[in-house]
Coordinates of C-alpha atoms in Angstrom, one line a residue:
Chain A
M1 CA -86.3 0.9 -27.4
T2 CA -83.4 1.5 -29.6
L3 CA -79.6 1.8 -29.5
E4 CA -78.7 5.2 -30.8
A5 CA -75.5 7.2 -31.5
R6 CA -75.6 11.0 -31.9
N7 CA -72.6 12.9 -33.3
L8 CA -70.3 10.1 -32.1
T9 CA -66.7 11.0 -32.3
L10 CA -63.9 8.8 -31.0
H11 CA -60.2 9.4 -30.8
R12 CA -57.6 6.7 -30.2
A13 CA -54.0 7.7 -29.4
G14 CA -54.9 11.2 -30.5
R15 CA -56.1 10.1 -33.9
P16 CA -59.8 10.4 -34.8
V17 CA -61.2 6.9 -35.6
L18 CA -64.9 7.8 -35.7
N19 CA -66.1 11.1 -37.1
D20 CA -69.5 12.5 -36.1
L21 CA -71.5 9.4 -36.5
T22 CA -75.2 9.4 -36.1
L23 CA -77.2 6.2 -36.3
R24 CA -80.0 4.3 -34.7
L25 CA -80.3 0.5 -34.3
H26 CA -83.5 -1.5 -33.8
P27 CA -84.1 -4.7 -31.9
G28 CA -85.5 -7.5 -34.0
E29 CA -82.8 -6.9 -36.6
V30 CA -79.4 -8.2 -37.3
T31 CA -77.2 -5.2 -38.2
V32 CA -73.9 -6.2 -39.8
L33 CA -71.0 -3.8 -39.7
I34 CA -68.5 -4.1 -42.5
G35 CA -65.5 -2.0 -43.7
P36 CA -61.8 -2.3 -44.3
N37 CA -59.2 -2.8 -41.5
G38 CA -58.9 0.4 -39.4
S39 CA -62.2 1.8 -40.7
G40 CA -63.5 2.1 -37.1
K41 CA -65.8 -1.0 -36.8
S42 CA -64.4 -2.2 -33.4
S43 CA -64.3 1.4 -32.1
L44 CA -67.9 1.9 -33.0
L45 CA -68.8 -1.4 -31.2
A46 CA -66.8 -0.3 -28.2
A47 CA -68.5 3.0 -28.0
L48 CA -72.0 1.5 -28.4
S49 CA -71.2 -0.9 -25.6
G50 CA -70.0 1.8 -23.3
T51 CA -66.4 0.4 -23.3
L52 CA -64.4 3.3 -24.7
P53 CA -64.8 7.0 -23.9
F54 CA -66.2 9.1 -26.8
D55 CA -67.6 12.5 -27.6
G56 CA -71.2 12.8 -28.5
Q57 CA -73.9 10.6 -27.1
V58 CA -74.9 7.0 -27.1
L59 CA -78.4 6.3 -25.9
L60 CA -79.5 2.8 -24.9
N61 CA -83.3 2.8 -24.7
G62 CA -83.1 6.6 -24.5
Q63 CA -80.7 6.6 -21.6
D64 CA -77.2 8.0 -21.8
I65 CA -75.0 4.9 -21.7
R66 CA -72.4 6.7 -19.6
Q67 CA -74.9 7.1 -16.8
I68 CA -75.8 3.4 -16.7
P69 CA -73.7 1.6 -14.0
A70 CA -71.9 -1.6 -15.2
P71 CA -74.2 -4.1 -13.5
Q72 CA -77.3 -2.6 -15.1
L73 CA -75.6 -2.2 -18.5
A74 CA -74.7 -5.9 -18.3
L75 CA -78.5 -6.7 -18.2
R76 CA -78.9 -4.9 -21.5
R77 CA -76.0 -5.9 -23.7
A78 CA -73.3 -8.6 -24.0
V79 CA -70.1 -8.1 -25.9
M80 CA -68.0 -10.7 -27.6
A81 CA -64.5 -9.1 -28.3
Q82 CA -62.3 -10.0 -31.2
E83 CA -60.0 -11.8 -28.8
T84 CA -60.3 -12.7 -25.2
T85 CA -57.2 -14.1 -23.3
L86 CA -57.7 -16.2 -20.2
A87 CA -55.3 -15.8 -17.3
F88 CA -56.2 -19.0 -15.3
P89 CA -57.3 -22.5 -16.4
F90 CA -61.1 -22.3 -15.7
P91 CA -63.2 -25.1 -16.9
V92 CA -65.4 -24.2 -19.9
E93 CA -68.7 -24.3 -18.0
D94 CA -67.3 -21.8 -15.5
I95 CA -66.4 -19.3 -18.2
V96 CA -70.0 -19.6 -19.6
A97 CA -71.4 -19.2 -16.1
L98 CA -69.4 -16.1 -15.6
G99 CA -71.4 -14.4 -18.3
A100 CA -74.7 -15.0 -16.6
S101 CA -76.0 -12.1 -14.4
R102 CA -77.8 -14.6 -12.1
P103 CA -76.9 -18.2 -11.5
L104 CA -77.9 -20.6 -14.3
P105 CA -78.6 -24.3 -13.6
P106 CA -75.9 -26.6 -15.0
A107 CA -78.4 -28.0 -17.5
R108 CA -78.8 -24.5 -19.0
I109 CA -75.1 -24.1 -19.3
A110 CA -74.8 -27.5 -21.0
A111 CA -77.7 -26.5 -23.4
L112 CA -75.9 -23.3 -24.3
L113 CA -72.7 -25.2 -24.9
S114 CA -74.4 -27.7 -27.2
E115 CA -76.1 -24.8 -29.0
V116 CA -72.6 -23.5 -30.1
G117 CA -71.4 -27.0 -30.9
L118 CA -69.4 -27.6 -27.7
K119 CA -71.5 -30.5 -26.3
G120 CA -69.4 -32.4 -23.8
F121 CA -66.9 -29.6 -23.4
A122 CA -68.2 -28.5 -20.0
H123 CA -65.3 -29.8 -17.9
R124 CA -62.5 -29.1 -20.4
N125 CA -59.8 -26.6 -19.6
A126 CA -60.8 -23.4 -21.3
M127 CA -57.1 -22.5 -21.8
E128 CA -56.5 -25.6 -23.9
L129 CA -59.2 -25.1 -26.5
S130 CA -58.5 -24.4 -30.2
G131 CA -59.1 -20.9 -31.4
G132 CA -62.5 -21.8 -32.9
E133 CA -63.6 -23.7 -29.9
A134 CA -62.6 -20.7 -27.6
Q135 CA -64.5 -18.3 -29.9
R136 CA -67.7 -20.4 -29.6
M137 CA -67.2 -20.7 -25.8
H138 CA -67.2 -16.9 -25.6
L139 CA -70.3 -16.8 -27.8
A140 CA -72.0 -19.2 -25.3
R141 CA -70.9 -16.8 -22.5
A142 CA -72.5 -13.9 -24.3
L143 CA -75.7 -16.0 -24.8
A144 CA -75.7 -16.8 -21.1
Q145 CA -75.6 -13.1 -20.4
A146 CA -78.5 -12.5 -22.8
E147 CA -80.5 -15.2 -21.2
T148 CA -80.2 -13.6 -17.8
G149 CA -80.7 -10.0 -19.1
L150 CA -83.7 -7.8 -19.8
E151 CA -85.5 -7.4 -23.1
P152 CA -84.7 -6.0 -25.6
F153 CA -81.2 -7.3 -25.1
W154 CA -78.3 -6.3 -27.4
L155 CA -75.8 -8.8 -28.6
M156 CA -72.6 -7.2 -29.8
L157 CA -70.2 -9.5 -31.7
D158 CA -66.9 -8.3 -32.9
E159 CA -65.7 -10.6 -35.7
P160 CA -67.3 -13.7 -34.0
V161 CA -66.4 -16.0 -36.9
S162 CA -62.8 -15.1 -37.5
S163 CA -61.5 -18.5 -36.3
L164 CA -64.4 -20.6 -37.4
D165 CA -64.8 -23.2 -40.1
L166 CA -67.5 -22.7 -42.8
A167 CA -70.3 -24.7 -41.0
H168 CA -69.7 -22.9 -37.7
Q169 CA -69.6 -19.5 -39.4
V170 CA -73.0 -20.1 -40.8
A171 CA -74.3 -21.5 -37.5
V172 CA -73.2 -18.3 -35.7
I173 CA -74.9 -16.0 -38.1
D174 CA -78.0 -18.1 -38.0
R175 CA -77.9 -18.0 -34.2
A176 CA -77.8 -14.2 -34.4
R177 CA -80.8 -14.3 -36.8
A178 CA -82.7 -16.5 -34.4
F179 CA -81.8 -14.1 -31.5
A180 CA -83.1 -11.1 -33.5
A181 CA -86.2 -13.0 -34.6
A182 CA -87.0 -13.5 -30.8
G183 CA -86.9 -9.8 -30.3
G184 CA -83.3 -9.0 -29.5
G185 CA -80.9 -6.7 -31.3
A186 CA -77.7 -8.0 -32.9
L187 CA -74.8 -6.0 -34.0
V188 CA -72.1 -8.1 -35.8
V189 CA -68.8 -7.0 -37.2
L190 CA -67.9 -9.2 -40.2
H191 CA -65.3 -9.3 -42.9
D192 CA -66.9 -12.0 -45.1
L193 CA -69.3 -10.2 -47.4
N194 CA -71.1 -13.4 -48.4
L195 CA -71.8 -14.1 -44.8
A196 CA -72.9 -10.5 -44.2
F197 CA -75.2 -10.7 -47.2
R198 CA -76.7 -13.9 -45.8
G199 CA -77.2 -12.8 -42.2
A200 CA -77.9 -9.1 -42.3
D201 CA -81.2 -7.3 -42.2
R202 CA -79.2 -4.2 -42.5
I203 CA -75.6 -3.5 -43.4
L204 CA -73.6 -0.5 -42.2
V205 CA -70.5 0.2 -44.2
L206 CA -67.7 2.1 -42.4
H207 CA -64.9 3.8 -44.3
Q208 CA -62.3 6.0 -42.6
G209 CA -64.5 6.5 -39.5
A210 CA -67.5 7.6 -41.4
L211 CA -70.7 5.8 -42.4
V212 CA -70.7 5.5 -46.2
A213 CA -73.6 3.2 -46.7
D214 CA -76.6 2.0 -44.6
G215 CA -79.5 -0.2 -45.7
A216 CA -80.7 -3.6 -46.7
P217 CA -78.0 -5.8 -48.1
S218 CA -79.3 -5.8 -51.7
E219 CA -79.5 -2.0 -51.6
V220 CA -76.1 -1.5 -50.2
M221 CA -73.9 -4.0 -51.9
S222 CA -72.5 -3.0 -55.3
D223 CA -69.4 -3.3 -57.3
A224 CA -68.9 0.5 -57.0
L225 CA -69.1 0.3 -53.2
I226 CA -66.6 -2.5 -53.0
A227 CA -64.2 -0.6 -55.3
R228 CA -64.6 2.6 -53.4
V229 CA -64.4 1.2 -49.8
Y230 CA -61.9 -1.6 -50.3
G231 CA -60.0 -0.2 -53.2
C232 CA -60.2 -3.4 -55.2
E233 CA -62.3 -4.8 -57.9
A234 CA -64.4 -7.8 -56.9
P235 CA -67.4 -8.2 -59.1
L236 CA -70.5 -9.3 -57.2
N237 CA -72.9 -11.9 -58.4
R238 CA -76.3 -12.9 -57.1
L239 CA -77.2 -16.6 -56.9
P240 CA -79.7 -17.0 -58.4
P241 CA -79.8 -13.5 -60.1
E242 CA -81.5 -11.2 -57.6
G243 CA -81.5 -14.1 -55.1
P244 CA -80.4 -14.1 -51.5
F245 CA -76.9 -15.4 -52.0
L246 CA -74.0 -13.2 -52.9
L247 CA -70.9 -14.4 -54.5
V248 CA -67.8 -12.2 -54.4
Q249 CA -65.7 -13.2 -57.3
A250 CA -61.9 -13.4 -57.6
V251 CA -60.4 -10.1 -56.4
Q252 CA -58.6 -8.0 -58.9
P253 CA -56.2 -5.6 -57.2
S254 CA -56.7 -2.2 -58.7
A255 CA -53.6 0.0 -58.6
R256 CA -55.6 2.9 -59.7
Q257 CA -57.9 2.7 -56.7
N258 CA -55.6 1.5 -54.0
P259 CA -52.3 3.2 -53.5
A260 CA -51.2 0.5 -51.0
L261 CA -51.2 -2.0 -53.8
R262 CA -49.0 0.1 -56.1
A263 CA -45.7 -1.6 -56.3
Chain B
M1 CA -64.7 -31.0 -2.2
T2 CA -62.4 -33.1 -0.1
A3 CA -59.9 -30.3 0.2
Q4 CA -62.5 -28.1 1.9
R5 CA -63.2 -30.9 4.4
L6 CA -59.6 -31.7 5.0
A7 CA -58.6 -28.1 5.6
P8 CA -60.1 -27.6 9.1
L9 CA -58.6 -31.0 10.2
A10 CA -55.1 -30.1 8.9
L11 CA -55.4 -26.7 10.6
L12 CA -56.3 -28.3 13.9
G13 CA -53.3 -30.6 13.6
V14 CA -51.0 -27.7 12.9
V15 CA -52.4 -25.8 15.8
L16 CA -51.9 -28.6 18.3
L17 CA -48.4 -29.2 16.9
A18 CA -47.5 -25.5 17.3
L19 CA -48.9 -25.3 20.8
G20 CA -47.1 -28.4 21.9
T21 CA -43.7 -27.5 20.4
G22 CA -41.0 -25.4 22.1
A23 CA -38.1 -25.1 24.4
T24 CA -40.0 -26.1 27.5
G25 CA -41.4 -29.6 27.9
L26 CA -45.0 -28.9 27.0
S27 CA -45.6 -31.6 24.4
P28 CA -48.8 -32.1 22.4
L29 CA -49.6 -35.1 24.5
R30 CA -49.1 -33.3 27.8
L31 CA -51.2 -30.4 26.3
A32 CA -54.1 -32.8 25.5
E33 CA -53.8 -34.3 29.0
G34 CA -53.5 -30.8 30.6
L35 CA -56.7 -29.7 28.9
R36 CA -58.6 -32.3 31.1
T37 CA -56.5 -32.3 34.3
G38 CA -55.3 -28.7 34.3
L39 CA -51.9 -27.3 33.5
S40 CA -49.2 -26.2 36.0
A41 CA -48.7 -22.5 36.5
Q42 CA -45.6 -22.5 34.5
E43 CA -47.1 -24.6 31.7
S44 CA -50.1 -22.3 31.6
L45 CA -47.8 -19.3 31.4
V46 CA -45.9 -20.8 28.4
L47 CA -49.1 -21.6 26.7
W48 CA -50.9 -18.3 27.2
D49 CA -48.1 -15.8 27.0
I50 CA -45.7 -17.4 24.5
R51 CA -47.1 -20.1 22.3
L52 CA -50.7 -18.9 21.8
P53 CA -49.9 -15.4 20.7
R54 CA -47.1 -16.7 18.5
L55 CA -49.6 -19.2 16.9
M56 CA -52.2 -16.5 16.4
L57 CA -49.7 -14.1 14.9
G58 CA -48.5 -16.8 12.5
L59 CA -52.1 -17.6 11.4
L60 CA -52.8 -13.9 10.8
V61 CA -49.6 -13.1 9.0
G62 CA -49.6 -16.3 6.9
G63 CA -53.3 -15.9 6.0
G64 CA -52.7 -12.2 5.1
L65 CA -49.8 -13.0 2.9
A66 CA -51.5 -15.8 1.1
V67 CA -54.8 -13.8 0.5
S68 CA -52.7 -10.8 -0.7
G69 CA -51.0 -13.2 -3.1
V70 CA -54.3 -14.4 -4.5
L71 CA -55.5 -10.8 -4.9
M72 CA -52.4 -9.7 -6.7
Q73 CA -52.4 -12.7 -9.0
A74 CA -56.0 -12.0 -10.0
L75 CA -55.3 -8.3 -10.5
F76 CA -52.2 -8.8 -12.6
R77 CA -53.7 -11.9 -14.3
N78 CA -50.5 -13.8 -13.5
P79 CA -49.9 -16.7 -11.2
L80 CA -46.4 -15.5 -10.3
A81 CA -47.4 -12.0 -9.1
D82 CA -47.0 -11.3 -5.4
P83 CA -47.6 -8.2 -3.1
G84 CA -44.0 -7.1 -3.9
V85 CA -45.3 -6.1 -7.3
I86 CA -47.2 -3.2 -5.9
G87 CA -44.3 -2.1 -3.7
V88 CA -45.7 -3.1 -0.3
G89 CA -42.7 -5.4 0.6
P90 CA -39.9 -3.1 -0.6
G91 CA -41.7 0.0 0.8
A92 CA -42.1 -1.8 4.2
A93 CA -38.5 -2.9 4.1
L94 CA -37.4 0.7 3.5
G95 CA -39.6 1.9 6.3
A96 CA -38.2 -0.7 8.6
V97 CA -34.6 0.3 7.8
V98 CA -35.5 3.9 8.4
G99 CA -37.0 2.9 11.7
I100 CA -34.0 0.9 12.8
V101 CA -31.2 3.2 11.6
L102 CA -32.7 6.6 12.3
G103 CA -35.4 6.0 14.8
G104 CA -33.8 3.7 17.4
S105 CA -34.8 0.1 17.5
G106 CA -37.9 0.0 19.7
P107 CA -40.2 -2.7 18.1
W108 CA -43.1 -0.3 17.9
V109 CA -41.1 2.3 16.1
V110 CA -40.0 -0.2 13.5
M111 CA -43.5 -1.7 13.1
G112 CA -44.9 1.8 12.5
T113 CA -42.3 2.9 10.0
A114 CA -42.6 -0.4 8.1
F115 CA -46.3 -0.1 7.9
L116 CA -46.1 3.5 6.7
G117 CA -43.4 2.6 4.2
G118 CA -45.5 -0.1 2.7
W119 CA -48.5 2.2 2.5
G120 CA -46.5 5.1 1.1
A121 CA -45.1 2.9 -1.7
V122 CA -48.6 1.7 -2.7
A123 CA -50.1 5.1 -2.6
L124 CA -47.3 6.6 -4.7
L125 CA -47.6 3.7 -7.2
A126 CA -51.3 3.9 -7.5
R127 CA -51.0 7.6 -8.1
I128 CA -48.4 7.1 -10.9
A129 CA -50.5 4.4 -12.5
Q130 CA -53.6 6.7 -12.8
S131 CA -54.3 7.5 -16.4
G132 CA -57.5 9.2 -17.4
G133 CA -59.3 8.2 -14.3
R134 CA -58.3 4.5 -14.6
T135 CA -55.6 2.5 -12.8
D136 CA -53.4 1.3 -15.6
I137 CA -52.1 -2.2 -14.6
A138 CA -49.2 -2.3 -17.0
R139 CA -48.0 1.1 -15.8
L140 CA -48.5 -0.1 -12.2
L141 CA -46.2 -3.0 -12.9
L142 CA -43.5 -1.0 -14.5
A143 CA -43.6 1.8 -11.9
G144 CA -43.4 -0.9 -9.2
I145 CA -40.2 -2.2 -10.7
A146 CA -38.7 1.3 -10.8
L147 CA -39.8 2.2 -7.3
S148 CA -38.6 -1.1 -5.9
A149 CA -35.1 -0.5 -7.3
L150 CA -35.2 3.0 -5.9
G151 CA -36.3 1.7 -2.5
G152 CA -33.5 -0.9 -2.6
A153 CA -31.0 1.8 -3.3
V154 CA -32.1 4.0 -0.4
T155 CA -32.2 0.9 1.8
G156 CA -28.6 0.1 0.8
L157 CA -27.6 3.7 1.5
L158 CA -29.0 3.6 5.0
V159 CA -27.4 0.2 5.6
T160 CA -24.0 1.7 5.0
M161 CA -24.8 4.2 7.7
A162 CA -25.8 1.6 10.2
D163 CA -23.7 0.4 13.2
D164 CA -23.1 -3.3 14.0
R165 CA -26.1 -3.6 16.3
Q166 CA -28.4 -2.0 13.8
L167 CA -27.1 -4.3 11.0
R168 CA -27.9 -7.3 13.1
D169 CA -31.4 -6.0 13.7
L170 CA -31.8 -5.3 10.0
S171 CA -30.7 -8.6 8.8
Y172 CA -32.9 -10.4 11.3
W173 CA -35.9 -8.2 10.3
S174 CA -35.3 -8.9 6.6
M175 CA -35.4 -12.7 7.3
G176 CA -38.6 -12.5 9.3
S177 CA -39.6 -14.0 12.6
L178 CA -42.7 -14.6 14.7
G179 CA -40.4 -14.5 17.8
G180 CA -41.6 -11.3 19.4
A181 CA -45.3 -12.2 19.4
T182 CA -47.3 -10.6 22.1
W183 CA -51.1 -10.2 22.5
Q184 CA -50.8 -6.6 21.6
K185 CA -49.2 -7.5 18.3
V186 CA -51.9 -10.1 17.7
G187 CA -54.5 -7.5 18.5
L188 CA -53.1 -5.1 16.0
G189 CA -52.7 -7.8 13.4
A190 CA -56.3 -8.9 13.9
L191 CA -57.6 -5.4 13.6
V192 CA -56.0 -4.9 10.2
I193 CA -55.7 -8.4 8.7
L194 CA -58.8 -10.1 9.8
P195 CA -61.2 -7.7 8.0
V196 CA -59.3 -8.3 4.8
L197 CA -59.5 -12.1 5.2
L198 CA -63.2 -11.9 5.8
L199 CA -64.0 -9.4 3.1
A200 CA -61.8 -10.7 0.3
P201 CA -64.2 -13.6 -0.6
R202 CA -66.8 -11.0 -1.5
L203 CA -64.6 -10.0 -4.5
A204 CA -64.5 -13.6 -5.7
R205 CA -66.8 -13.2 -8.7
G206 CA -65.3 -10.0 -9.9
L207 CA -61.8 -11.6 -9.6
D208 CA -63.0 -14.6 -11.6
A209 CA -64.2 -12.2 -14.3
L210 CA -60.9 -10.4 -14.4
A211 CA -59.3 -13.6 -15.6
L212 CA -60.9 -12.7 -19.0
G213 CA -59.5 -9.2 -19.0
E214 CA -60.7 -5.8 -17.7
A215 CA -62.9 -5.1 -20.7
A216 CA -64.6 -8.5 -20.5
A217 CA -65.2 -8.1 -16.7
F218 CA -66.8 -4.7 -17.4
H219 CA -68.9 -6.2 -20.2
M220 CA -70.1 -8.8 -17.7
G221 CA -71.3 -6.1 -15.2
H222 CA -68.4 -5.7 -12.8
R223 CA -67.3 -2.2 -11.6
V224 CA -63.7 -2.9 -12.6
E225 CA -62.1 0.3 -11.3
R226 CA -63.6 -0.2 -7.8
L227 CA -62.5 -3.9 -7.9
K228 CA -58.9 -2.9 -8.7
V229 CA -58.7 -0.3 -6.0
L230 CA -60.2 -2.7 -3.4
A231 CA -57.8 -5.4 -4.3
I232 CA -54.8 -3.0 -4.0
V233 CA -56.1 -1.5 -0.7
M234 CA -56.7 -4.9 0.8
T235 CA -53.3 -6.1 -0.2
A236 CA -51.6 -3.0 1.2
L237 CA -53.4 -3.5 4.5
A238 CA -52.8 -7.2 4.9
T239 CA -49.3 -7.3 3.6
G240 CA -48.3 -4.1 5.2
A241 CA -49.4 -5.4 8.6
A242 CA -47.9 -8.8 8.0
V243 CA -44.5 -7.4 7.1
S244 CA -44.4 -4.9 9.9
L245 CA -45.4 -7.5 12.4
A246 CA -43.1 -10.3 11.3
G247 CA -40.6 -9.0 8.9
G248 CA -39.8 -10.2 5.4
I249 CA -41.4 -13.6 4.8
G250 CA -41.4 -14.7 1.2
F251 CA -43.1 -17.4 -0.9
I252 CA -46.3 -17.8 1.1
G253 CA -48.1 -15.5 -1.2
V254 CA -47.1 -17.4 -4.3
V255 CA -46.9 -21.1 -3.2
V256 CA -50.2 -21.3 -1.2
P257 CA -52.4 -19.9 -4.0
H258 CA -50.6 -22.0 -6.5
L259 CA -51.1 -25.2 -4.6
L260 CA -54.8 -24.3 -4.0
R261 CA -55.4 -23.6 -7.7
L262 CA -53.9 -27.0 -8.6
A263 CA -56.2 -28.7 -6.0
L264 CA -59.4 -26.8 -6.5
G265 CA -59.2 -25.0 -9.8
P266 CA -58.9 -21.3 -10.2
G267 CA -62.3 -20.2 -8.9
H268 CA -61.8 -17.5 -6.2
R269 CA -64.9 -18.4 -4.2
A270 CA -63.1 -21.6 -3.1
I271 CA -59.5 -20.2 -3.1
L272 CA -59.8 -17.1 -1.0
P273 CA -61.1 -18.6 2.3
L274 CA -58.8 -21.6 2.0
A275 CA -55.8 -19.3 1.3
A276 CA -56.6 -17.5 4.5
L277 CA -56.5 -20.8 6.4
G278 CA -53.7 -22.5 4.4
G279 CA -51.4 -19.5 4.4
G280 CA -51.7 -19.4 8.2
A281 CA -51.2 -23.1 8.6
L282 CA -48.2 -23.2 6.4
L283 CA -46.5 -20.3 8.2
V284 CA -47.2 -21.8 11.6
L285 CA -45.8 -25.1 10.4
A286 CA -42.7 -23.4 9.1
D287 CA -42.4 -21.6 12.5
V288 CA -42.5 -25.0 14.3
L289 CA -39.7 -26.2 12.1
A290 CA -37.8 -22.9 12.7
R291 CA -38.0 -23.6 16.4
V292 CA -37.2 -27.3 16.3
L293 CA -34.5 -27.7 13.7
T294 CA -31.7 -25.7 15.4
A295 CA -33.1 -25.8 19.0
P296 CA -32.3 -24.1 21.3
A297 CA -31.5 -21.5 18.7
E298 CA -34.2 -20.3 16.3
L299 CA -34.0 -20.0 12.5
P300 CA -35.4 -16.9 10.9
I301 CA -38.7 -18.0 9.4
G302 CA -38.2 -16.3 6.1
I303 CA -35.3 -18.6 5.4
L304 CA -37.5 -21.6 6.0
T305 CA -40.4 -20.4 3.9
A306 CA -37.9 -19.8 1.0
L307 CA -36.2 -23.2 1.7
I308 CA -39.5 -25.0 1.5
G309 CA -41.3 -22.7 -0.9
A310 CA -38.7 -22.4 -3.7
P311 CA -38.2 -26.1 -4.4
V312 CA -42.0 -26.8 -4.1
F313 CA -42.5 -24.0 -6.6
L314 CA -39.9 -25.3 -9.0
H315 CA -41.3 -28.8 -8.7
I316 CA -44.7 -27.5 -9.6
L317 CA -43.3 -25.7 -12.6
L318 CA -41.4 -28.7 -13.9
R319 CA -44.4 -31.1 -13.3
R320 CA -46.7 -28.8 -15.2
R321 CA -44.4 -28.6 -18.1
A322 CA -44.3 -32.4 -18.5

């Protein structure tokens, strides 16, 4: 019962964005995907969710993901995209209900909404939400799909906290942790290293379409890795020393490492 | 929902009004009385051979246009999209012109060429929009614009070749009419349009999901490519038949879905059945006005739907902005 990529290669507009990636994800874990812009994080998520065509293989519970019809696939994984635009003014509760693979009672929809901090939003126009509210509504939609799916279910979140305030960022990561603790698999794309450190059981670091680090946060995160992957110097501190919290200190642009910053 | 309960009543009212309106003196009151006491032979002839087929044709054509509008708006994720976007209207117009100018003006010839023209345009567009096994909606839209312009040019070219009589036929065709309704036409319309009206609601959940984009609809378990093809085929069938049976009738496909969305919200499960009824009712109502306003002459119905539809549409736009 794993989600596996074998020799995964993906091209976008004729350019390779993922290069011969092989990895295996396990349910019960939060896997956080980090890496600079354009490193292939979203493409990897799109391949693992069966959204984009690729070369190589993606196996969901041992089955080739391309052979799984959309309705069955939806029982196994939910995807929250970086951005979802809405064409018509549905009420918030309808959007959440759209995620569910079988009808959920209104009380369950309301419970999911309060879980993401949108209590009382059920009848609001989903097109008039703020960016952060909309993001949490789509998380509730993914959770509704998880609730009506089969176990182990995979939750794939592409930058789910990009519009959220501090408290909601932490809440979303903690929700992913609770989901994994209950036996599901979570794959989360993040930019915030502190948040990644807090939430991840395992961190995957992508750089130019290749996997450059893979392991527990405390094994993976280092000053050298940050310098190599991001091309900037941002000394890492643990709070307390060797403790669970990571502090990324003020970033020093390094002209030596990052040609883009050379004036 | 009150709108769901009101709809059958409103439809019944429109039906009685349509059956009781016309050049001969068969009024709604006389009709109600006649149902109990029996109609005269002449009244019965007017009812069965003229007014009833005209009513049925109006209901089918209006319903087909409104449901096509809903499908296109869901597919293009835009409340202003109409079946013209995928080339049905312009293609059918070109077909009709070809039929009138080159084929002689038998009504069956023109109907046939219009239907073929509509289908030909859609098939060509769908083919152009294919990219890597998928129907690319943005490409469909752009190719539709180009093809419509091309169709318009060829139509114009043919118009310059037309004689006076053909020009008159052409201009009447392009303004639409339910005038030539016969039971054969009703039968043909029912054969093509009715299945679309009945089957479209089955797409409701997929069309709802499409409001979040194609990728999200796929993530939520919908077979997106099949959904798009079905929506296009249904629209080509319903609009193609509607236009070839009644000519160019605008605005039904935009105004009816828009009003329904304001009243009921955007959920397609409620919208699609009511669009079928409401589009029919609105077109029949417009037809009653077309017959009454300039009696004993008849206004082309396309003029009326635009005269009513365009201001309603602008009013809605302005009110929503406020």
